[in-house]
CSV table of C-alpha atoms in Angstrom, one decimal:
chain,number,residue,atom,x,y,z
H,1,UNK,CA,7.9,-11.6,42.3
H,2,UNK,CA,10.7,-14.1,42.2
H,3,UNK,CA,11.9,-13.9,38.6
H,4,UNK,CA,13.9,-17.1,39.0
H,5,UNK,CA,10.9,-19.3,39.3
H,6,UNK,CA,11.9,-22.9,39.5
H,7,UNK,CA,8.7,-24.6,40.3
H,8,UNK,CA,6.9,-25.7,37.3
H,9,UNK,CA,4.1,-28.2,37.4
H,10,UNK,CA,4.0,-28.9,33.7
H,11,UNK,CA,6.3,-31.8,33.8
H,12,UNK,CA,5.7,-34.4,31.1
H,13,UNK,CA,2.4,-32.7,30.0
H,14,UNK,CA,1.9,-32.6,26.3
H,15,UNK,CA,1.7,-29.3,24.5
H,16,UNK,CA,-2.0,-28.3,24.1
H,17,UNK,CA,-3.1,-25.4,21.9
H,18,UNK,CA,-6.7,-24.4,21.9
H,19,UNK,CA,-7.6,-27.8,23.3
H,20,UNK,CA,-5.6,-29.7,20.7
H,21,UNK,CA,-2.9,-32.0,22.2
H,22,UNK,CA,0.2,-32.0,20.0
H,23,UNK,CA,3.1,-34.5,20.1
H,24,UNK,CA,5.8,-32.0,19.2
H,25,UNK,CA,6.8,-28.6,20.5
H,26,UNK,CA,8.3,-27.6,17.2
H,27,UNK,CA,6.1,-25.6,14.9
H,28,UNK,CA,7.6,-25.4,11.4
H,29,UNK,CA,7.3,-23.0,8.6
H,30,UNK,CA,7.0,-24.1,5.0
H,31,UNK,CA,8.7,-21.3,3.1
H,32,UNK,CA,12.0,-20.8,1.4
H,33,UNK,CA,13.0,-24.5,1.0
H,34,UNK,CA,15.2,-25.3,-2.0
H,35,UNK,CA,12.6,-27.7,-3.4
H,36,UNK,CA,9.2,-29.3,-2.6
H,37,UNK,CA,11.0,-32.6,-2.0
H,38,UNK,CA,13.3,-31.0,0.6
H,39,UNK,CA,10.3,-29.4,2.2
H,40,UNK,CA,8.5,-32.7,2.4
H,41,UNK,CA,11.5,-34.4,3.9
H,42,UNK,CA,12.2,-31.7,6.4
H,43,UNK,CA,8.6,-31.7,7.7
H,44,UNK,CA,8.9,-35.4,8.2
H,45,UNK,CA,12.3,-35.2,9.8
H,46,UNK,CA,11.1,-32.5,12.2
H,47,UNK,CA,8.3,-34.5,13.7
H,48,UNK,CA,6.3,-31.3,13.8
H,49,UNK,CA,2.6,-31.5,14.2
H,50,UNK,CA,1.9,-27.9,13.1
H,51,UNK,CA,3.1,-26.2,10.0
H,52,UNK,CA,2.5,-22.6,8.9
H,53,UNK,CA,1.3,-21.6,5.5
H,54,UNK,CA,0.1,-18.5,3.7
H,55,UNK,CA,-2.1,-17.2,0.9
H,56,UNK,CA,-0.7,-15.5,-2.1
H,57,UNK,CA,-1.6,-14.3,-5.6
H,58,UNK,CA,-1.1,-17.3,-7.9
H,59,UNK,CA,1.7,-16.6,-10.3
H,60,UNK,CA,1.9,-19.9,-12.1
H,61,UNK,CA,-1.3,-21.7,-12.9
H,62,UNK,CA,-1.6,-24.7,-10.7
H,63,UNK,CA,1.3,-23.9,-8.4
H,64,UNK,CA,-0.9,-23.4,-5.4
H,65,UNK,CA,-2.8,-26.6,-6.0
H,66,UNK,CA,0.4,-28.6,-6.0
H,67,UNK,CA,1.4,-27.2,-2.6
H,68,UNK,CA,-2.1,-27.8,-1.4
H,69,UNK,CA,-2.0,-31.4,-2.4
H,70,UNK,CA,1.4,-31.9,-0.6
H,71,UNK,CA,0.0,-30.1,2.5
H,72,UNK,CA,-2.9,-32.5,2.7
H,73,UNK,CA,-0.6,-35.5,2.5
H,74,UNK,CA,1.0,-34.6,5.8
H,75,UNK,CA,-0.4,-35.6,9.2
H,76,UNK,CA,-0.2,-32.0,10.5
H,77,UNK,CA,-2.4,-29.2,11.7
H,78,UNK,CA,-2.2,-26.2,9.4
H,79,UNK,CA,-1.7,-22.7,10.9
H,80,UNK,CA,-2.3,-20.1,8.1
H,81,UNK,CA,-0.6,-16.8,8.6
H,82,UNK,CA,-1.5,-13.2,7.7
H,83,UNK,CA,2.1,-12.4,6.7
H,84,UNK,CA,2.5,-9.1,4.9
H,85,UNK,CA,-0.7,-7.6,6.3
H,86,UNK,CA,-0.2,-4.0,7.5
H,87,UNK,CA,-3.6,-3.1,8.7
H,88,UNK,CA,-6.2,-4.9,10.8
H,89,UNK,CA,-8.6,-4.9,7.8
H,90,UNK,CA,-6.0,-6.7,5.6
H,91,UNK,CA,-5.3,-9.2,8.3
H,92,UNK,CA,-9.0,-9.9,9.0
H,93,UNK,CA,-9.8,-10.4,5.4
H,94,UNK,CA,-6.8,-12.6,4.9
H,95,UNK,CA,-7.8,-14.7,7.9
H,96,UNK,CA,-11.3,-15.1,6.6
H,97,UNK,CA,-10.0,-16.3,3.2
H,98,UNK,CA,-7.6,-18.7,5.0
H,99,UNK,CA,-10.3,-20.1,7.2
H,100,UNK,CA,-12.3,-21.1,4.1
H,101,UNK,CA,-9.5,-22.4,2.1
H,102,UNK,CA,-7.7,-24.4,4.8
H,103,UNK,CA,-10.8,-25.3,6.8
H,104,UNK,CA,-9.4,-24.2,10.1
H,105,UNK,CA,-10.2,-21.6,12.7
H,106,UNK,CA,-6.6,-21.3,13.5
H,107,UNK,CA,-4.7,-18.2,12.4
H,108,UNK,CA,-1.2,-16.9,13.0
H,109,UNK,CA,-2.0,-13.2,13.2
H,110,UNK,CA,0.6,-10.8,11.9
H,111,UNK,CA,0.0,-7.1,11.5
H,112,UNK,CA,3.3,-5.6,10.5
H,113,UNK,CA,4.4,-2.1,11.5
H,114,UNK,CA,7.8,-1.8,9.7
H,115,UNK,CA,9.1,-3.2,6.4
H,116,UNK,CA,12.7,-3.4,7.6
H,117,UNK,CA,12.2,-5.0,11.0
H,118,UNK,CA,8.8,-6.7,10.2
H,119,UNK,CA,8.0,-5.9,13.8
H,120,UNK,CA,4.4,-6.3,15.0
H,121,UNK,CA,2.1,-3.3,15.0
H,122,UNK,CA,0.9,-4.0,18.5
H,123,UNK,CA,-2.1,-1.6,18.2
H,124,UNK,CA,-3.3,-3.1,15.0
H,125,UNK,CA,-2.6,-6.6,16.3
H,126,UNK,CA,-4.8,-6.1,19.4
H,127,UNK,CA,-7.6,-4.6,17.2
H,128,UNK,CA,-7.5,-7.4,14.7
H,129,UNK,CA,-7.2,-10.1,17.4
H,130,UNK,CA,-10.4,-8.9,19.1
H,131,UNK,CA,-12.4,-8.9,15.9
H,132,UNK,CA,-11.1,-12.3,14.8
H,133,UNK,CA,-12.0,-13.8,18.2
H,134,UNK,CA,-15.5,-12.4,17.8
H,135,UNK,CA,-15.7,-14.1,14.5
H,136,UNK,CA,-14.8,-17.4,16.0
H,137,UNK,CA,-11.1,-17.6,15.1
H,138,UNK,CA,-8.5,-19.2,17.4
H,139,UNK,CA,-5.8,-16.6,17.2
H,140,UNK,CA,-2.0,-17.1,17.5
H,141,UNK,CA,-0.8,-13.5,17.7
H,142,UNK,CA,2.8,-12.7,16.6
H,143,UNK,CA,3.8,-10.2,19.2
H,144,UNK,CA,6.7,-8.8,21.2
H,145,UNK,CA,7.7,-9.2,24.8
H,146,UNK,CA,5.5,-6.2,25.7
H,147,UNK,CA,3.5,-7.2,28.8
H,148,UNK,CA,0.8,-4.5,28.1
H,149,UNK,CA,0.2,-5.8,24.6
H,150,UNK,CA,0.1,-9.4,26.0
H,151,UNK,CA,-2.5,-8.4,28.5
H,152,UNK,CA,-4.7,-6.8,25.9
H,153,UNK,CA,-4.3,-9.8,23.6
H,154,UNK,CA,-5.4,-12.2,26.3
H,155,UNK,CA,-8.3,-9.9,27.3
H,156,UNK,CA,-9.3,-9.8,23.6
H,157,UNK,CA,-9.6,-13.6,23.7
H,158,UNK,CA,-6.3,-15.0,22.6
H,159,UNK,CA,-5.3,-18.1,24.4
H,160,UNK,CA,-1.8,-18.4,23.0
H,161,UNK,CA,0.9,-15.7,22.7
H,162,UNK,CA,3.8,-15.9,20.3
H,163,UNK,CA,6.5,-13.3,21.1
H,164,UNK,CA,9.4,-12.9,18.8
H,165,UNK,CA,12.9,-14.0,19.7
H,166,UNK,CA,14.4,-11.6,17.2
H,167,UNK,CA,13.2,-10.0,13.9
H,168,UNK,CA,11.9,-12.5,11.3
H,169,UNK,CA,14.6,-14.3,9.4
H,170,UNK,CA,17.5,-12.7,11.2
H,171,UNK,CA,18.6,-15.9,12.9
H,172,UNK,CA,19.9,-13.9,15.9
H,173,UNK,CA,18.2,-16.0,18.5
H,174,UNK,CA,16.8,-14.6,21.7
H,175,UNK,CA,17.6,-10.9,21.5
H,176,UNK,CA,16.1,-10.1,25.0
H,177,UNK,CA,16.0,-13.3,27.1
H,178,UNK,CA,15.4,-11.3,30.2
H,179,UNK,CA,12.2,-9.8,28.8
H,180,UNK,CA,11.1,-13.2,27.5
H,181,UNK,CA,11.8,-14.8,30.9
H,182,UNK,CA,9.8,-12.0,32.5
H,183,UNK,CA,6.9,-12.7,30.1
H,184,UNK,CA,7.1,-16.4,30.9
H,185,UNK,CA,6.8,-15.7,34.6
H,186,UNK,CA,4.1,-13.1,34.2
H,187,UNK,CA,1.8,-15.5,32.4
H,188,UNK,CA,2.4,-18.9,33.9
H,189,UNK,CA,-0.7,-20.5,32.6
H,190,UNK,CA,-0.7,-19.3,29.1
H,191,UNK,CA,0.9,-21.3,26.2
H,192,UNK,CA,3.8,-19.2,25.0
H,193,UNK,CA,5.6,-19.9,21.8
H,194,UNK,CA,8.8,-18.1,20.7
H,195,UNK,CA,8.2,-17.3,17.1
H,196,UNK,CA,10.8,-15.6,14.8
H,197,UNK,CA,14.5,-14.9,14.8
H,198,UNK,CA,15.6,-18.4,15.7
H,199,UNK,CA,18.9,-19.3,13.9
H,200,UNK,CA,20.4,-22.3,15.7
H,201,UNK,CA,19.1,-25.2,17.7
H,202,UNK,CA,20.8,-23.8,20.8
H,203,UNK,CA,18.5,-20.7,20.5
H,204,UNK,CA,15.5,-23.0,20.5
H,205,UNK,CA,16.8,-25.0,23.4
H,206,UNK,CA,17.4,-21.8,25.3
H,207,UNK,CA,13.8,-20.7,24.7
H,208,UNK,CA,12.6,-24.1,26.0
H,209,UNK,CA,14.9,-23.9,29.0
H,210,UNK,CA,13.2,-20.6,29.9
H,211,UNK,CA,10.0,-22.4,30.1
H,212,UNK,CA,8.4,-21.6,26.8
H,213,UNK,CA,6.0,-24.1,25.5
H,214,UNK,CA,7.1,-24.4,21.9
H,215,UNK,CA,9.2,-22.7,19.2
H,216,UNK,CA,8.0,-21.7,15.8
H,217,UNK,CA,10.8,-21.4,13.2
H,218,UNK,CA,11.2,-21.5,9.4
H,219,UNK,CA,14.3,-19.8,8.0
H,220,UNK,CA,16.7,-21.6,10.3
H,221,UNK,CA,15.7,-24.9,8.8
H,222,UNK,CA,14.9,-23.9,5.2
H,223,UNK,CA,18.1,-22.0,4.8
H,224,UNK,CA,20.4,-24.5,6.5
H,225,UNK,CA,23.0,-26.3,4.5
H,226,UNK,CA,21.1,-29.5,5.0
H,227,UNK,CA,17.5,-28.6,5.9
H,228,UNK,CA,16.4,-32.2,6.6
H,229,UNK,CA,19.2,-32.8,9.1
H,230,UNK,CA,18.7,-29.3,10.6
H,231,UNK,CA,15.1,-30.1,11.2
H,232,UNK,CA,16.2,-33.2,13.1
H,233,UNK,CA,18.7,-31.0,15.1
H,234,UNK,CA,15.9,-28.6,16.0
H,235,UNK,CA,13.6,-31.3,17.1
H,236,UNK,CA,16.3,-32.7,19.4
H,237,UNK,CA,17.2,-29.3,20.8
H,238,UNK,CA,13.6,-28.5,21.6
H,239,UNK,CA,13.1,-31.9,23.3
H,240,UNK,CA,16.3,-31.4,25.3
H,241,UNK,CA,15.4,-27.9,26.3
H,242,UNK,CA,12.0,-28.9,27.5
H,243,UNK,CA,13.4,-31.9,29.4
H,244,UNK,CA,15.9,-29.6,31.0
H,245,UNK,CA,13.2,-27.1,32.0
H,246,UNK,CA,11.0,-29.9,33.5
H,247,UNK,CA,14.1,-31.3,35.3
H,248,UNK,CA,14.9,-28.0,37.0
H,249,UNK,CA,18.0,-26.1,36.0
H,250,UNK,CA,20.6,-25.4,38.6
H,251,UNK,CA,20.9,-21.8,39.7
H,252,UNK,CA,23.7,-19.8,38.3
H,253,UNK,CA,26.4,-18.7,40.8
H,254,UNK,CA,28.7,-15.7,40.9
H,255,UNK,CA,31.6,-17.5,42.4
H,256,UNK,CA,33.2,-20.8,41.8
H,257,UNK,CA,32.1,-23.7,43.9
H,258,UNK,CA,34.1,-26.9,43.7
H,259,UNK,CA,32.2,-29.7,42.2
H,260,UNK,CA,34.8,-32.2,43.5
H,261,UNK,CA,34.7,-32.8,47.3
H,262,UNK,CA,37.2,-30.6,49.1
H,263,UNK,CA,37.6,-33.1,52.0
H,264,UNK,CA,40.5,-35.3,51.3
H,265,UNK,CA,42.2,-32.9,48.9
H,266,UNK,CA,45.9,-34.1,48.6
H,267,UNK,CA,48.7,-31.6,49.5
H,268,UNK,CA,46.0,-29.4,51.0
H,269,UNK,CA,48.1,-28.6,54.2
H,270,UNK,CA,51.3,-28.1,52.3
H,271,UNK,CA,49.8,-25.4,50.2
H,272,UNK,CA,48.8,-23.4,53.3
H,273,UNK,CA,52.3,-23.3,54.9
E,1,UNK,CA,-37.7,-11.3,-44.5
E,2,UNK,CA,-41.2,-10.6,-43.6
E,3,UNK,CA,-42.0,-7.6,-41.3
E,4,UNK,CA,-42.7,-10.1,-38.4
E,5,UNK,CA,-39.3,-11.8,-39.0
E,6,UNK,CA,-37.5,-8.5,-39.1
E,7,UNK,CA,-39.3,-7.3,-35.9
E,8,UNK,CA,-38.4,-10.6,-34.1
E,9,UNK,CA,-34.8,-10.5,-35.3
E,10,UNK,CA,-34.6,-6.8,-34.1
E,11,UNK,CA,-36.0,-7.7,-30.6
E,12,UNK,CA,-33.6,-10.6,-30.3
E,13,UNK,CA,-30.6,-8.4,-31.3
E,14,UNK,CA,-31.7,-5.9,-28.6
E,15,UNK,CA,-32.0,-8.6,-26.0
E,16,UNK,CA,-28.6,-10.1,-26.8
E,17,UNK,CA,-27.0,-6.6,-26.5
E,18,UNK,CA,-28.7,-5.9,-23.2
E,19,UNK,CA,-27.6,-9.3,-21.6
E,20,UNK,CA,-23.9,-9.1,-22.6
E,21,UNK,CA,-22.1,-7.0,-20.1
E,22,UNK,CA,-19.9,-4.3,-21.5
E,23,UNK,CA,-16.2,-4.8,-21.1
E,24,UNK,CA,-14.8,-3.0,-18.0
E,25,UNK,CA,-11.5,-2.8,-16.4
E,26,UNK,CA,-11.0,-4.7,-13.1
E,27,UNK,CA,-7.9,-4.8,-11.0
E,28,UNK,CA,-7.2,-8.5,-10.6
E,29,UNK,CA,-4.4,-9.4,-8.3
E,30,UNK,CA,-3.0,-6.0,-8.7
E,31,UNK,CA,-3.1,-5.9,-12.5
E,32,UNK,CA,-5.6,-4.0,-14.7
E,33,UNK,CA,-7.7,-6.6,-16.4
E,34,UNK,CA,-10.3,-6.1,-19.0
E,35,UNK,CA,-13.4,-8.2,-18.4
E,36,UNK,CA,-16.9,-8.6,-19.5
E,37,UNK,CA,-17.7,-11.0,-16.7
E,38,UNK,CA,-20.8,-10.1,-14.8
E,39,UNK,CA,-20.0,-12.1,-11.6
E,40,UNK,CA,-17.0,-13.2,-9.6
E,41,UNK,CA,-17.8,-16.8,-10.5
E,42,UNK,CA,-17.7,-16.0,-14.2
E,43,UNK,CA,-14.4,-14.2,-13.7
E,44,UNK,CA,-12.8,-17.2,-12.1
E,45,UNK,CA,-13.9,-19.4,-15.0
E,46,UNK,CA,-12.6,-16.9,-17.5
E,47,UNK,CA,-9.3,-16.8,-15.8
E,48,UNK,CA,-9.2,-20.6,-15.5
E,49,UNK,CA,-9.3,-20.7,-11.7
E,50,UNK,CA,-12.4,-22.8,-11.6
E,51,UNK,CA,-11.7,-26.2,-10.0
E,52,UNK,CA,-8.6,-25.0,-8.2
E,53,UNK,CA,-8.3,-24.1,-4.5
E,54,UNK,CA,-8.6,-20.3,-4.3
E,55,UNK,CA,-10.0,-17.8,-1.9
E,56,UNK,CA,-11.5,-14.5,-3.1
E,57,UNK,CA,-11.9,-10.9,-1.9
E,58,UNK,CA,-13.4,-7.9,-3.7
E,59,UNK,CA,-12.4,-4.4,-2.7
E,60,UNK,CA,-10.8,-5.7,0.5
E,61,UNK,CA,-13.8,-7.7,1.6
E,62,UNK,CA,-13.9,-11.5,1.7
E,63,UNK,CA,-16.3,-13.1,-0.7
E,64,UNK,CA,-17.0,-16.7,0.3
E,65,UNK,CA,-17.0,-19.3,-2.4
E,66,UNK,CA,-20.8,-19.8,-2.0
E,67,UNK,CA,-21.4,-16.2,-2.8
E,68,UNK,CA,-19.3,-15.9,-5.9
E,69,UNK,CA,-22.1,-16.7,-8.3
E,70,UNK,CA,-24.2,-13.9,-6.9
E,71,UNK,CA,-21.5,-11.4,-6.6
E,72,UNK,CA,-21.8,-8.9,-9.4
E,73,UNK,CA,-18.7,-7.1,-10.5
E,74,UNK,CA,-18.4,-3.3,-11.1
E,75,UNK,CA,-15.9,-1.3,-13.1
E,76,UNK,CA,-12.7,-0.7,-11.1
E,77,UNK,CA,-13.4,-3.5,-8.7
E,78,UNK,CA,-10.2,-4.7,-7.0
E,79,UNK,CA,-10.3,-8.5,-7.0
E,80,UNK,CA,-7.9,-10.7,-5.1
E,81,UNK,CA,-7.7,-14.4,-6.0
E,82,UNK,CA,-5.4,-16.1,-3.6
E,83,UNK,CA,-4.0,-19.6,-3.6
E,84,UNK,CA,-2.4,-21.8,-0.8
E,85,UNK,CA,1.3,-21.0,-0.5
E,86,UNK,CA,4.2,-21.8,1.6
E,87,UNK,CA,4.6,-19.5,4.6
E,88,UNK,CA,6.5,-19.0,7.8
């Protein structure tokens, strides 16, 4: 297999997830913003058409309702997550609760194996994905670059895969771009979304240049010095990265090759005497 | 009181005692919570969640909103009442 696959027929096609065409390839998380007003402005500035949300025990009466009201004021699709779930059962129950509350079959499926790395439990993830698909959910699994797990998730009925760039909230970008590129080439027809670990717009652009269909990020915008402007920056980077991919990047070379024509170089003969 | 009145009053007292659930301890959102609510719907009202957007589970199993009225609670039940929240 030629891992440096340059032909890509997806030029200028909109992002489509589970049959839903979307105008933006930036999926945005809603957590950790300094205020609801900043969150509201950042979502608007991002142009994102999909936002992630969660379910949590209510600590202050009415707090959940206020966020819910804001959420419904946006023109976005809601993607509830099962963040914090450590077993398939927890994730399945959380997904069921989310489906009723948010009135959507979409679920960002997280089954977490380790509290420090928040890395996916691939075994539990596949088990939960299969059961949720059977229950009619449209699953967005948060996974790794593992091709075996990816195969199993697709066999279980997932139509989208969301491999991490780096552990959640680390901002380290694409920790293993080779593996991500391999994954992209291995599943050419599957919508792939890099989810987690993005820190800078250049990271998001890199993911898009590799051919990924979208990027999902939260902390990189929410914890930026100016989240609203950073949301704009990410939107621009993702658009640029996608355009670059569709345009066909040049192949990297080991040795220098002059970009200025050699013919007609002045003093050329003098230098060789 | 006449004998009939005493007898009627006694029956009514017994009926009232039988229909009022004894107070038990539930685990609500991780916290031990005394409750005399018979059903999940009653519990949401007692905790002032009625009318707000919440989702519920009991002992790890999802309980749809439509089933809350008929879902009877038992001592030690682990109840999750979750609200929409920001998330990544």
